Short mmCIF file of C-alpha atoms in Angstrom, two decimals:
data_model
loop_
_atom_site.label_atom_id
_atom_site.label_comp_id
_atom_site.label_asym_id
_atom_site.label_seq_id
_atom_site.Cartn_x
_atom_site.Cartn_y
_atom_site.Cartn_z
CA MET U 1 22.31 11.27 22.88
CA ASN U 2 22.64 12.48 19.31
CA SER U 3 25.78 12.79 17.47
CA LYS U 4 26.53 16.21 18.90
CA GLY U 5 26.08 15.13 22.44
CA ILE U 6 22.89 16.83 23.23
CA GLY U 7 19.94 14.40 23.89
CA VAL U 8 16.30 15.01 24.01
CA PRO U 9 16.14 15.58 27.85
CA GLU U 10 18.97 18.16 27.66
CA SER U 11 17.30 19.92 24.73
CA ILE U 12 13.95 20.02 26.56
CA GLU U 13 15.79 21.56 29.60
CA LEU U 14 17.44 24.18 27.50
CA ALA U 15 14.06 25.06 25.95
CA ARG U 16 12.70 25.47 29.36
CA ILE U 17 15.47 27.81 30.32
CA ALA U 18 14.78 29.82 27.22
CA GLU U 19 11.15 30.06 28.09
CA THR U 20 12.02 31.28 31.56
CA ALA U 21 14.25 33.97 30.14
CA ALA U 22 11.87 35.12 27.52
CA ARG U 23 8.99 35.33 29.84
CA ALA U 24 11.18 37.49 32.26
CA THR U 25 10.97 40.29 29.61
CA GLY U 26 7.15 40.09 29.16
CA ASP U 27 6.07 42.58 31.80
CA ARG U 28 8.57 45.30 30.77
CA LEU U 29 7.75 44.89 27.09
CA ARG U 30 4.04 44.91 27.60
CA GLY U 31 4.26 47.89 29.94
CA ALA U 32 6.40 49.84 27.44
CA PHE U 33 4.28 48.93 24.39
CA ARG U 34 2.60 51.95 22.81
CA SER U 35 4.42 54.38 25.10
CA ARG U 36 6.33 55.78 22.02
CA PRO U 37 9.85 55.21 23.52
CA GLU U 38 12.69 57.20 22.41
CA VAL U 39 14.45 55.60 19.53
CA ALA U 40 18.12 55.67 18.82
CA LEU U 41 19.78 54.50 15.53
CA LYS U 42 22.43 51.81 15.01
CA ARG U 43 23.63 51.24 11.37
CA ASP U 44 21.19 53.71 9.90
CA PHE U 45 17.64 55.03 10.30
CA HIS U 46 16.23 51.66 9.09
CA ASP U 47 17.84 50.11 12.20
CA PRO U 48 16.31 51.49 15.41
CA VAL U 49 16.95 50.55 19.03
CA THR U 50 15.31 51.51 22.32
CA GLU U 51 16.25 51.41 25.97
CA HIS U 52 13.92 48.50 26.25
CA ASP U 53 15.92 46.36 23.68
CA ARG U 54 18.98 46.83 25.80
CA ALA U 55 17.24 46.24 29.16
CA ALA U 56 15.34 43.19 27.95
CA GLU U 57 18.64 41.63 26.72
CA GLU U 58 20.30 42.25 30.14
CA THR U 59 17.40 40.47 31.85
CA ILE U 60 17.71 37.54 29.47
CA ARG U 61 21.55 37.32 30.01
CA ALA U 62 20.96 37.28 33.75
CA VAL U 63 18.52 34.34 33.52
CA LEU U 64 20.79 32.38 31.08
CA ALA U 65 23.85 32.98 33.34
CA GLU U 66 21.91 31.68 36.36
CA HIS U 67 20.75 28.46 34.62
CA THR U 68 23.69 27.86 32.28
CA PRO U 69 26.82 29.41 33.87
CA GLY U 70 29.80 29.48 31.59
CA SER U 71 27.76 29.36 28.39
CA VAL U 72 28.30 31.93 25.65
CA VAL U 73 25.57 34.55 24.94
CA VAL U 74 25.54 36.32 21.54
CA GLY U 75 22.93 39.15 21.75
CA GLU U 76 21.90 41.61 19.15
CA GLU U 77 22.60 44.51 21.41
CA GLY U 78 25.45 43.38 23.72
CA GLY U 79 27.41 41.25 21.39
CA THR U 80 29.29 38.10 22.47
CA ARG U 81 29.98 37.48 26.11
CA GLY U 82 31.16 34.53 28.02
CA GLU U 83 33.84 31.74 27.77
CA GLU U 84 33.52 29.06 25.10
CA GLY U 85 31.33 26.32 26.48
CA ASP U 86 29.02 23.50 25.27
CA VAL U 87 26.07 25.83 24.78
CA ARG U 88 26.06 29.09 22.75
CA TRP U 89 22.86 31.14 23.08
CA TYR U 90 21.58 33.56 20.44
CA VAL U 91 19.37 36.41 21.76
CA ASP U 92 17.24 38.99 20.03
CA PRO U 93 15.41 40.80 22.86
CA ILE U 94 12.97 42.55 20.48
CA ASP U 95 12.74 41.29 16.89
CA GLY U 96 10.68 43.99 15.25
CA THR U 97 11.89 46.98 17.19
CA ALA U 98 10.40 49.37 14.72
CA ASN U 99 6.95 47.89 15.26
CA PHE U 100 7.37 47.86 19.00
CA ALA U 101 8.48 51.52 18.99
CA ALA U 102 5.58 52.62 16.79
CA GLY U 103 2.97 50.71 18.64
CA LEU U 104 2.32 47.76 16.00
CA PRO U 105 1.66 44.57 17.79
CA PHE U 106 4.09 42.39 15.84
CA PHE U 107 7.29 41.84 17.59
CA CYS U 108 8.84 39.05 19.75
CA THR U 109 11.78 37.83 21.77
CA SER U 110 13.78 35.06 20.26
CA ILE U 111 16.14 32.83 22.14
CA ALA U 112 18.03 29.83 20.76
CA ALA U 113 20.63 27.36 22.11
CA VAL U 114 23.28 26.03 19.70
CA ALA U 115 25.39 23.04 20.52
CA GLY U 116 27.99 21.34 18.25
CA GLY U 117 26.92 23.63 15.34
CA GLU U 118 23.24 22.76 15.57
CA VAL U 119 20.18 24.60 17.01
CA VAL U 120 18.91 22.21 19.78
CA ALA U 121 16.34 24.44 21.53
CA GLY U 122 14.64 27.76 20.89
CA VAL U 123 11.76 29.95 21.69
CA VAL U 124 9.92 32.71 20.04
CA TYR U 125 7.79 34.68 22.59
CA ASP U 126 5.00 37.17 21.55
CA PRO U 127 4.44 39.24 24.68
CA VAL U 128 1.49 41.04 23.35
CA ARG U 129 -0.52 37.87 22.86
CA ASP U 130 1.36 35.94 25.41
CA ASP U 131 2.11 33.26 22.83
CA MET U 132 5.17 31.11 23.68
CA PHE U 133 6.47 29.09 20.60
CA THR U 134 8.97 26.40 21.81
CA ALA U 135 11.07 24.00 19.87
CA SER U 136 13.30 21.28 21.22
CA LEU U 137 14.59 17.96 19.77
CA ASP U 138 11.27 16.57 21.16
CA GLY U 139 9.03 18.69 18.87
CA ALA U 140 7.41 22.13 18.55
CA THR U 141 4.66 23.63 20.61
CA CYS U 142 2.62 27.01 21.00
CA ASN U 143 1.68 27.41 24.69
CA GLY U 144 2.34 23.93 25.40
CA GLU U 145 0.23 22.50 22.64
CA PRO U 146 1.85 20.64 19.65
CA ILE U 147 1.92 22.65 16.31
CA ARG U 148 1.99 21.30 12.83
CA SER U 149 3.30 23.35 9.96
CA ALA U 150 0.57 22.74 7.25
CA GLY U 151 -1.45 24.86 4.91
CA ALA U 152 -1.37 25.96 1.29
CA THR U 153 0.33 23.66 -1.27
CA GLU U 154 0.82 26.35 -4.04
CA ASP U 155 1.46 29.93 -4.48
CA ARG U 156 -2.00 30.99 -5.69
CA THR U 157 -3.59 29.87 -2.35
CA GLY U 158 -0.78 30.75 -0.22
CA VAL U 159 0.17 33.67 2.22
CA ILE U 160 3.92 34.69 2.17
CA VAL U 161 5.34 36.84 4.83
CA THR U 162 8.55 38.63 3.94
CA GLY U 163 10.78 41.66 4.60
CA TYR U 164 12.08 41.58 1.04
CA PRO U 165 13.11 43.86 -0.53
CA ASN U 166 14.76 45.90 2.29
CA ALA U 167 16.69 49.10 1.79
CA ARG U 168 19.99 47.12 1.44
CA GLU U 169 18.57 44.78 -1.14
CA LEU U 170 17.14 47.65 -3.07
CA LYS U 171 20.55 49.42 -3.10
CA ARG U 172 22.29 46.25 -4.22
CA ALA U 173 19.86 44.93 -6.85
CA GLY U 174 17.84 48.07 -7.71
CA ASP U 175 14.96 47.35 -10.10
CA ALA U 176 15.60 43.77 -10.23
CA ALA U 177 14.51 43.53 -6.60
CA LEU U 178 11.33 45.41 -7.33
CA ARG U 179 10.61 43.13 -10.24
CA ASN U 180 11.12 40.14 -7.92
CA TYR U 181 8.73 41.58 -5.34
CA ALA U 182 6.08 42.25 -8.16
CA ARG U 183 6.41 38.58 -9.10
CA LEU U 184 5.65 37.53 -5.39
CA VAL U 185 2.71 39.83 -5.45
CA GLU U 186 1.35 38.50 -8.69
CA SER U 187 1.96 34.86 -7.80
CA PHE U 188 0.82 34.51 -4.23
CA ALA U 189 -2.65 34.94 -2.88
CA THR U 190 -1.40 37.46 -0.32
CA VAL U 191 1.96 39.03 0.56
CA ARG U 192 2.56 40.64 3.86
CA ARG U 193 5.54 42.43 5.41
CA PRO U 194 4.89 42.02 9.05
CA GLY U 195 8.47 43.23 10.26
CA SER U 196 9.81 40.35 12.38
CA ALA U 197 11.60 37.33 10.86
CA ALA U 198 11.42 35.38 14.03
CA LEU U 199 7.70 35.76 14.52
CA CYS U 200 7.13 35.16 10.83
CA LEU U 201 8.96 31.77 11.13
CA ALA U 202 6.93 30.92 14.23
CA HIS U 203 3.77 31.57 12.30
CA VAL U 204 4.91 29.35 9.42
CA ALA U 205 5.70 26.68 12.09
CA ALA U 206 2.10 26.96 13.41
CA GLY U 207 0.54 27.08 9.85
CA TRP U 208 -0.66 30.64 10.21
CA SER U 209 1.35 31.69 7.16
CA ASP U 210 2.42 29.44 4.27
CA ALA U 211 5.91 30.70 3.21
CA ALA U 212 8.53 33.15 4.42
CA TYR U 213 11.42 34.71 2.69
CA GLY U 214 14.29 36.86 4.23
CA THR U 215 17.54 38.38 3.12
CA SER U 216 20.11 40.29 5.32
CA VAL U 217 19.31 38.42 8.46
CA ASN U 218 21.40 37.53 11.49
CA ALA U 219 21.69 34.37 13.53
CA TRP U 220 19.62 35.91 16.39
CA ASP U 221 16.84 36.62 13.94
CA VAL U 222 16.31 33.06 12.70
CA SER U 223 17.98 30.50 14.92
CA ALA U 224 14.91 29.73 17.13
CA GLY U 225 12.49 30.08 14.26
CA LEU U 226 14.32 27.62 11.98
CA LEU U 227 14.03 24.90 14.55
CA LEU U 228 10.41 25.72 15.14
CA VAL U 229 9.67 25.30 11.52
CA ARG U 230 11.63 22.05 11.03
CA GLN U 231 10.31 20.42 14.26
CA ALA U 232 6.77 21.27 13.30
CA GLY U 233 7.17 19.55 9.92
CA GLY U 234 7.86 22.46 7.63
CA THR U 235 10.86 23.31 5.54
CA TYR U 236 13.68 25.90 6.24
CA LEU U 237 16.47 26.40 3.81
CA PRO U 238 19.32 28.81 4.41
CA LEU U 239 20.41 31.03 1.61
CA GLY U 240 23.85 32.61 0.83
CA GLY U 241 25.93 30.97 3.53
CA GLU U 242 29.40 29.49 3.16
CA PRO U 243 29.37 25.91 1.72
CA GLY U 244 29.06 23.55 4.64
CA GLY U 245 28.29 26.49 6.98
CA ASP U 246 25.75 26.57 9.80
CA ASP U 247 22.10 26.87 8.70
CA TRP U 248 21.39 29.45 11.51
CA ASP U 249 24.19 31.75 10.44
CA ALA U 250 23.45 32.25 6.78
CA PRO U 251 22.27 35.66 5.61
CA GLY U 252 19.02 34.66 4.17
CA TYR U 253 16.46 31.91 4.20
CA VAL U 254 13.35 30.43 2.56
CA ALA U 255 10.71 28.59 4.74
CA CYS U 256 7.30 26.98 3.95
CA VAL U 257 4.85 24.75 5.50
CA GLY U 258 4.92 21.00 5.01
CA GLY U 259 3.34 19.91 1.68
CA PHE U 260 3.98 23.27 -0.08
CA ASP U 261 5.22 23.02 -3.56
CA LEU U 262 8.39 24.98 -3.21
CA ALA U 263 9.98 23.49 -6.32
CA GLY U 264 7.01 24.86 -8.32
CA SER U 265 6.89 28.23 -6.67
CA VAL U 266 8.08 31.45 -8.00
CA LEU U 267 9.88 31.85 -4.68
CA SER U 268 12.18 29.09 -5.58
CA GLU U 269 13.45 31.03 -8.67
CA ILE U 270 13.64 34.40 -6.79
CA ALA U 271 15.63 32.89 -3.93
CA GLY U 272 18.03 31.12 -6.35
CA LEU U 273 17.00 27.59 -5.50
CA THR U 274 16.36 26.92 -9.30
CA PRO U 275 17.72 28.55 -12.42
CA ALA U 276 15.56 31.18 -14.07
CA GLY U 277 13.12 29.74 -16.47
CA SER U 278 13.57 26.18 -15.28
CA ARG U 279 10.13 25.92 -13.61
#
Protein backbone atom coordinates (compact mmCIF):
# COMPACT_ATOMS: atom_id res chain seq x y z
CA MET A 1 0.00 0.00 0.00
CA ASN A 2 1.08 3.58 -0.52
CA SER A 3 0.65 6.32 2.05
CA LYS A 4 -2.87 7.06 0.81
CA GLY A 5 -4.09 3.47 1.26
CA ILE A 6 -4.31 2.61 -2.45
CA GLY A 7 -1.77 0.05 -3.62
CA VAL A 8 -0.72 -1.00 -7.10
CA PRO A 9 -3.23 -3.89 -7.38
CA GLU A 10 -6.12 -1.63 -6.37
CA SER A 11 -4.93 1.05 -8.77
CA ILE A 12 -4.73 -1.44 -11.64
CA GLU A 13 -8.26 -2.62 -10.89
CA LEU A 14 -9.59 0.95 -10.86
CA ALA A 15 -7.89 1.56 -14.21
CA ARG A 16 -9.55 -1.59 -15.58
CA ILE A 17 -12.94 -0.34 -14.42
CA ALA A 18 -12.29 3.03 -16.06
CA GLU A 19 -11.39 1.25 -19.31
CA THR A 20 -14.66 -0.68 -19.20
CA ALA A 21 -16.65 2.50 -18.60
CA ALA A 22 -14.90 4.40 -21.38
CA ARG A 23 -15.30 1.60 -23.93
CA ALA A 24 -19.01 1.43 -23.11
CA THR A 25 -19.39 4.83 -24.82
CA GLY A 26 -17.42 3.91 -27.94
CA ASP A 27 -20.15 2.56 -30.21
CA ARG A 28 -22.45 5.48 -29.51
CA LEU A 29 -19.78 8.11 -30.10
CA ARG A 30 -18.50 6.49 -33.26
CA GLY A 31 -22.05 6.10 -34.56
CA ALA A 32 -22.91 9.73 -33.88
CA PHE A 33 -19.63 11.14 -35.16
CA ARG A 34 -20.09 13.30 -38.27
CA SER A 35 -23.87 13.20 -37.91
CA ARG A 36 -23.85 16.96 -37.13
CA PRO A 37 -25.82 16.55 -33.88
CA GLU A 38 -27.85 19.41 -32.51
CA VAL A 39 -25.75 21.61 -30.25
CA ALA A 40 -26.90 23.37 -27.09
CA LEU A 41 -24.90 25.93 -25.14
CA LYS A 42 -23.86 25.94 -21.51
CA ARG A 43 -21.88 28.96 -20.30
CA ASP A 44 -21.67 30.69 -23.70
CA PHE A 45 -21.33 29.94 -27.40
CA HIS A 46 -17.75 28.73 -26.83
CA ASP A 47 -19.08 25.95 -24.55
CA PRO A 48 -21.23 23.50 -26.56
CA VAL A 49 -22.93 20.31 -25.41
CA THR A 50 -24.83 17.59 -27.28
CA GLU A 51 -27.25 14.84 -26.30
CA HIS A 52 -24.34 12.44 -26.74
CA ASP A 53 -22.28 14.13 -24.01
CA ARG A 54 -25.11 13.59 -21.54
CA ALA A 55 -25.93 10.06 -22.68
CA ALA A 56 -22.29 8.97 -22.62
CA GLU A 57 -21.88 10.31 -19.09
CA GLU A 58 -24.93 8.38 -17.89
CA THR A 59 -23.49 5.21 -19.42
CA ILE A 60 -20.19 5.80 -17.64
CA ARG A 61 -21.96 6.50 -14.33
CA ALA A 62 -23.87 3.22 -14.61
CA VAL A 63 -20.67 1.21 -15.16
CA LEU A 64 -18.87 2.94 -12.29
CA ALA A 65 -21.84 2.41 -9.96
CA GLU A 66 -21.87 -1.29 -10.82
CA HIS A 67 -18.17 -1.81 -10.14
CA THR A 68 -17.56 0.75 -7.34
CA PRO A 69 -20.85 1.19 -5.50
CA GLY A 70 -20.81 4.04 -3.03
CA SER A 71 -18.13 6.00 -4.84
CA VAL A 72 -18.57 9.65 -5.78
CA VAL A 73 -18.78 10.59 -9.46
CA VAL A 74 -18.06 14.15 -10.58
CA GLY A 75 -19.12 14.58 -14.18
CA GLU A 76 -18.89 17.58 -16.47
CA GLU A 77 -22.53 17.30 -17.45
CA GLY A 78 -24.23 15.83 -14.38
CA GLY A 79 -22.25 17.34 -11.53
CA THR A 80 -21.43 15.50 -8.31
CA ARG A 81 -23.44 12.46 -7.28
CA GLY A 82 -22.91 9.82 -4.63
CA GLU A 83 -21.94 9.56 -1.00
CA GLU A 84 -18.44 10.37 0.13
CA GLY A 85 -16.39 7.22 -0.28
CA ASP A 86 -12.80 6.12 -0.67
CA VAL A 87 -12.83 6.75 -4.43
CA ARG A 88 -13.91 9.86 -6.29
CA TRP A 89 -14.29 9.61 -10.07
CA TYR A 90 -13.84 12.54 -12.46
CA VAL A 91 -15.59 12.06 -15.80
CA ASP A 92 -15.54 14.02 -19.04
CA PRO A 93 -17.71 12.01 -21.46
CA ILE A 94 -16.55 13.99 -24.50
CA ASP A 95 -13.54 16.24 -24.08
CA GLY A 96 -13.50 18.18 -27.33
CA THR A 97 -17.26 18.47 -27.87
CA ALA A 98 -16.86 21.23 -30.47
CA ASN A 99 -14.66 18.91 -32.53
CA PHE A 100 -17.06 16.00 -32.10
CA ALA A 101 -20.08 18.07 -33.12
CA ALA A 102 -18.35 19.49 -36.20
CA GLY A 103 -16.86 16.20 -37.35
CA LEU A 104 -13.20 16.79 -36.46
CA PRO A 105 -11.58 13.55 -35.23
CA PHE A 106 -9.88 14.90 -32.11
CA PHE A 107 -11.97 14.22 -29.01
CA CYS A 108 -11.95 11.65 -26.24
CA THR A 109 -13.51 10.26 -23.10
CA SER A 110 -11.55 10.94 -19.91
CA ILE A 111 -12.09 9.10 -16.60
CA ALA A 112 -9.90 9.32 -13.50
CA ALA A 113 -10.03 7.89 -9.99
CA VAL A 114 -8.86 10.00 -7.06
CA ALA A 115 -8.18 8.59 -3.61
CA GLY A 116 -6.68 10.44 -0.67
CA GLY A 117 -6.22 13.58 -2.76
CA GLU A 118 -4.15 11.82 -5.43
CA VAL A 119 -5.01 10.56 -8.88
CA VAL A 120 -4.43 6.79 -8.70
CA ALA A 121 -5.88 5.61 -12.03
CA GLY A 122 -7.09 7.11 -15.26
CA VAL A 123 -7.91 6.51 -18.89
CA VAL A 124 -8.17 8.67 -21.97
CA TYR A 125 -10.07 6.91 -24.74
CA ASP A 126 -9.99 8.06 -28.36
CA PRO A 127 -13.04 6.31 -29.88
CA VAL A 128 -12.27 7.27 -33.48
CA ARG A 129 -8.87 5.56 -33.45
CA ASP A 130 -9.87 3.09 -30.72
CA ASP A 131 -6.80 4.14 -28.74
CA MET A 132 -7.01 3.46 -25.00
CA PHE A 133 -4.44 5.34 -22.93
CA THR A 134 -4.32 3.88 -19.42
CA ALA A 135 -2.45 4.99 -16.31
CA SER A 136 -2.18 3.32 -12.94
CA LEU A 137 0.39 3.28 -10.17
CA ASP A 138 2.02 0.49 -12.20
CA GLY A 139 2.77 2.68 -15.23
CA ALA A 140 1.22 4.02 -18.45
CA THR A 141 0.17 2.20 -21.61
CA CYS A 142 -1.56 2.74 -24.94
CA ASN A 143 -3.61 -0.26 -26.05
CA GLY A 144 -1.76 -2.36 -23.51
CA GLU A 145 1.73 -1.43 -24.64
CA PRO A 146 3.96 0.65 -22.34
CA ILE A 147 4.46 4.25 -23.44
CA ARG A 148 7.37 6.56 -22.78
CA SER A 149 7.11 10.33 -22.77
CA ALA A 150 10.17 11.32 -24.79
CA GLY A 151 10.85 13.61 -27.73
CA ALA A 152 12.25 17.07 -28.33
CA THR A 153 14.57 18.66 -25.79
CA GLU A 154 14.07 22.32 -26.70
CA ASP A 155 11.53 24.74 -28.14
CA ARG A 156 13.01 25.01 -31.61
CA THR A 157 12.54 21.30 -32.31
CA GLY A 158 9.36 20.88 -30.27
CA VAL A 159 5.65 20.59 -31.03
CA ILE A 160 3.42 22.30 -28.48
CA VAL A 161 -0.31 21.63 -28.22
CA THR A 162 -2.45 24.22 -26.49
CA GLY A 163 -5.83 25.89 -26.25
CA TYR A 164 -4.19 29.16 -25.23
CA PRO A 165 -5.37 31.84 -25.50
CA ASN A 166 -9.05 31.02 -25.17
CA ALA A 167 -11.82 33.62 -25.15
CA ARG A 168 -11.70 34.04 -21.38
CA GLU A 169 -7.94 34.56 -21.44
CA LEU A 170 -8.28 37.14 -24.21
CA LYS A 171 -10.93 38.99 -22.24
CA ARG A 172 -8.80 38.95 -19.11
CA ALA A 173 -5.35 39.71 -20.55
CA GLY A 174 -6.12 41.27 -23.93
CA ASP A 175 -3.12 42.04 -26.11
CA ALA A 176 -0.74 40.49 -23.58
CA ALA A 177 -2.24 37.08 -24.32
CA LEU A 178 -1.81 37.62 -28.06
CA ARG A 179 1.81 38.63 -27.54
CA ASN A 180 2.42 35.50 -25.49
CA TYR A 181 0.86 33.37 -28.20
CA ALA A 182 3.09 35.05 -30.77
CA ARG A 183 6.11 34.13 -28.64
CA LEU A 184 5.03 30.47 -28.65
CA VAL A 185 4.65 30.57 -32.44
CA GLU A 186 8.06 32.16 -32.86
CA SER A 187 9.87 29.89 -30.39
CA PHE A 188 8.46 26.42 -31.06
CA ALA A 189 8.90 24.48 -34.28
CA THR A 190 5.13 23.96 -34.42
CA VAL A 191 2.12 25.19 -32.44
CA ARG A 192 -1.14 23.26 -32.67
CA ARG A 193 -4.59 23.92 -31.15
CA PRO A 194 -6.27 20.48 -31.36
CA GLY A 195 -9.18 21.19 -29.00
CA SER A 196 -9.02 18.53 -26.27
CA ALA A 197 -6.82 18.98 -23.21
CA ALA A 198 -7.16 15.34 -22.14
CA LEU A 199 -6.13 13.96 -25.52
CA CYS A 200 -3.30 16.49 -25.81
CA LEU A 201 -1.90 15.24 -22.49
CA ALA A 202 -2.23 11.64 -23.64
CA HIS A 203 -0.21 12.52 -26.74
CA VAL A 204 2.50 14.13 -24.59
CA ALA A 205 2.56 10.94 -22.50
CA ALA A 206 3.04 8.90 -25.68
CA GLY A 207 5.70 11.27 -27.04
CA TRP A 208 3.53 12.31 -30.00
CA SER A 209 3.69 15.95 -28.88
CA ASP A 210 6.45 17.55 -26.85
CA ALA A 211 4.71 20.11 -24.65
CA ALA A 212 1.21 21.16 -23.67
CA TYR A 213 -0.14 24.30 -22.02
CA GLY A 214 -3.65 25.00 -20.79
CA THR A 215 -5.58 27.61 -18.84
CA SER A 216 -9.19 27.60 -17.61
CA VAL A 217 -9.36 23.82 -17.26
CA ASN A 218 -11.40 21.66 -14.92
CA ALA A 219 -10.49 18.54 -12.96
CA TRP A 220 -12.29 16.26 -15.42
CA ASP A 221 -10.21 17.73 -18.28
CA VAL A 222 -6.80 16.88 -16.87
CA SER A 223 -6.97 14.37 -14.01
CA ALA A 224 -6.44 11.27 -16.16
CA GLY A 225 -3.98 13.02 -18.47
CA LEU A 226 -1.71 14.21 -15.69
CA LEU A 227 -1.26 10.68 -14.38
CA LEU A 228 -0.56 9.44 -17.90
CA VAL A 229 2.18 12.04 -18.39
CA ARG A 230 3.83 11.41 -15.03
CA GLN A 231 3.66 7.63 -15.22
CA ALA A 232 5.15 7.73 -18.72
CA GLY A 233 8.13 9.74 -17.45
CA GLY A 234 7.05 13.23 -18.47
CA THR A 235 6.45 16.36 -16.42
CA TYR A 236 3.07 17.80 -15.42
CA LEU A 237 2.92 21.02 -13.41
CA PRO A 238 -0.36 22.53 -12.15
CA LEU A 239 -0.77 26.30 -12.49
CA GLY A 240 -2.81 28.80 -10.52
CA GLY A 241 -4.15 26.53 -7.80
CA GLU A 242 -4.23 27.15 -4.08
CA PRO A 243 -0.93 26.62 -2.25
CA GLY A 244 -0.83 23.00 -1.21
CA GLY A 245 -3.90 22.26 -3.31
CA ASP A 246 -4.56 19.23 -5.44
CA ASP A 247 -2.68 19.01 -8.75
CA TRP A 248 -5.74 17.75 -10.60
CA ASP A 249 -7.95 20.62 -9.45
CA ALA A 250 -5.78 23.58 -10.52
CA PRO A 251 -7.11 25.85 -13.31
CA GLY A 252 -4.04 25.55 -15.54
CA TYR A 253 -1.12 23.29 -16.40
CA VAL A 254 2.16 22.87 -18.22
CA ALA A 255 3.25 19.44 -19.40
CA CYS A 256 6.25 18.22 -21.38
CA VAL A 257 8.03 15.05 -22.36
CA GLY A 258 10.88 13.75 -20.28
CA GLY A 259 14.18 15.43 -21.09
CA PHE A 260 12.59 18.62 -22.40
CA ASP A 261 14.36 21.79 -21.20
CA LEU A 262 11.36 23.43 -19.58
CA ALA A 263 13.50 25.85 -17.57
CA GLY A 264 15.01 27.13 -20.81
CA SER A 265 11.70 27.29 -22.66
CA VAL A 266 9.70 30.42 -23.41
CA LEU A 267 6.76 28.43 -22.07
CA SER A 268 8.24 28.58 -18.58
CA GLU A 269 8.14 32.38 -18.63
CA ILE A 270 4.68 32.65 -20.22
CA ALA A 271 3.23 30.24 -17.67
CA GLY A 272 4.82 32.14 -14.79
CA LEU A 273 7.23 29.40 -13.78
CA THR A 274 10.16 31.82 -14.08
CA PRO A 275 10.23 35.64 -13.85
CA ALA A 276 10.23 37.59 -17.11
CA GLY A 277 13.75 38.16 -18.43
CA SER A 278 15.35 35.55 -16.16
CA ARG A 279 16.01 32.94 -18.82
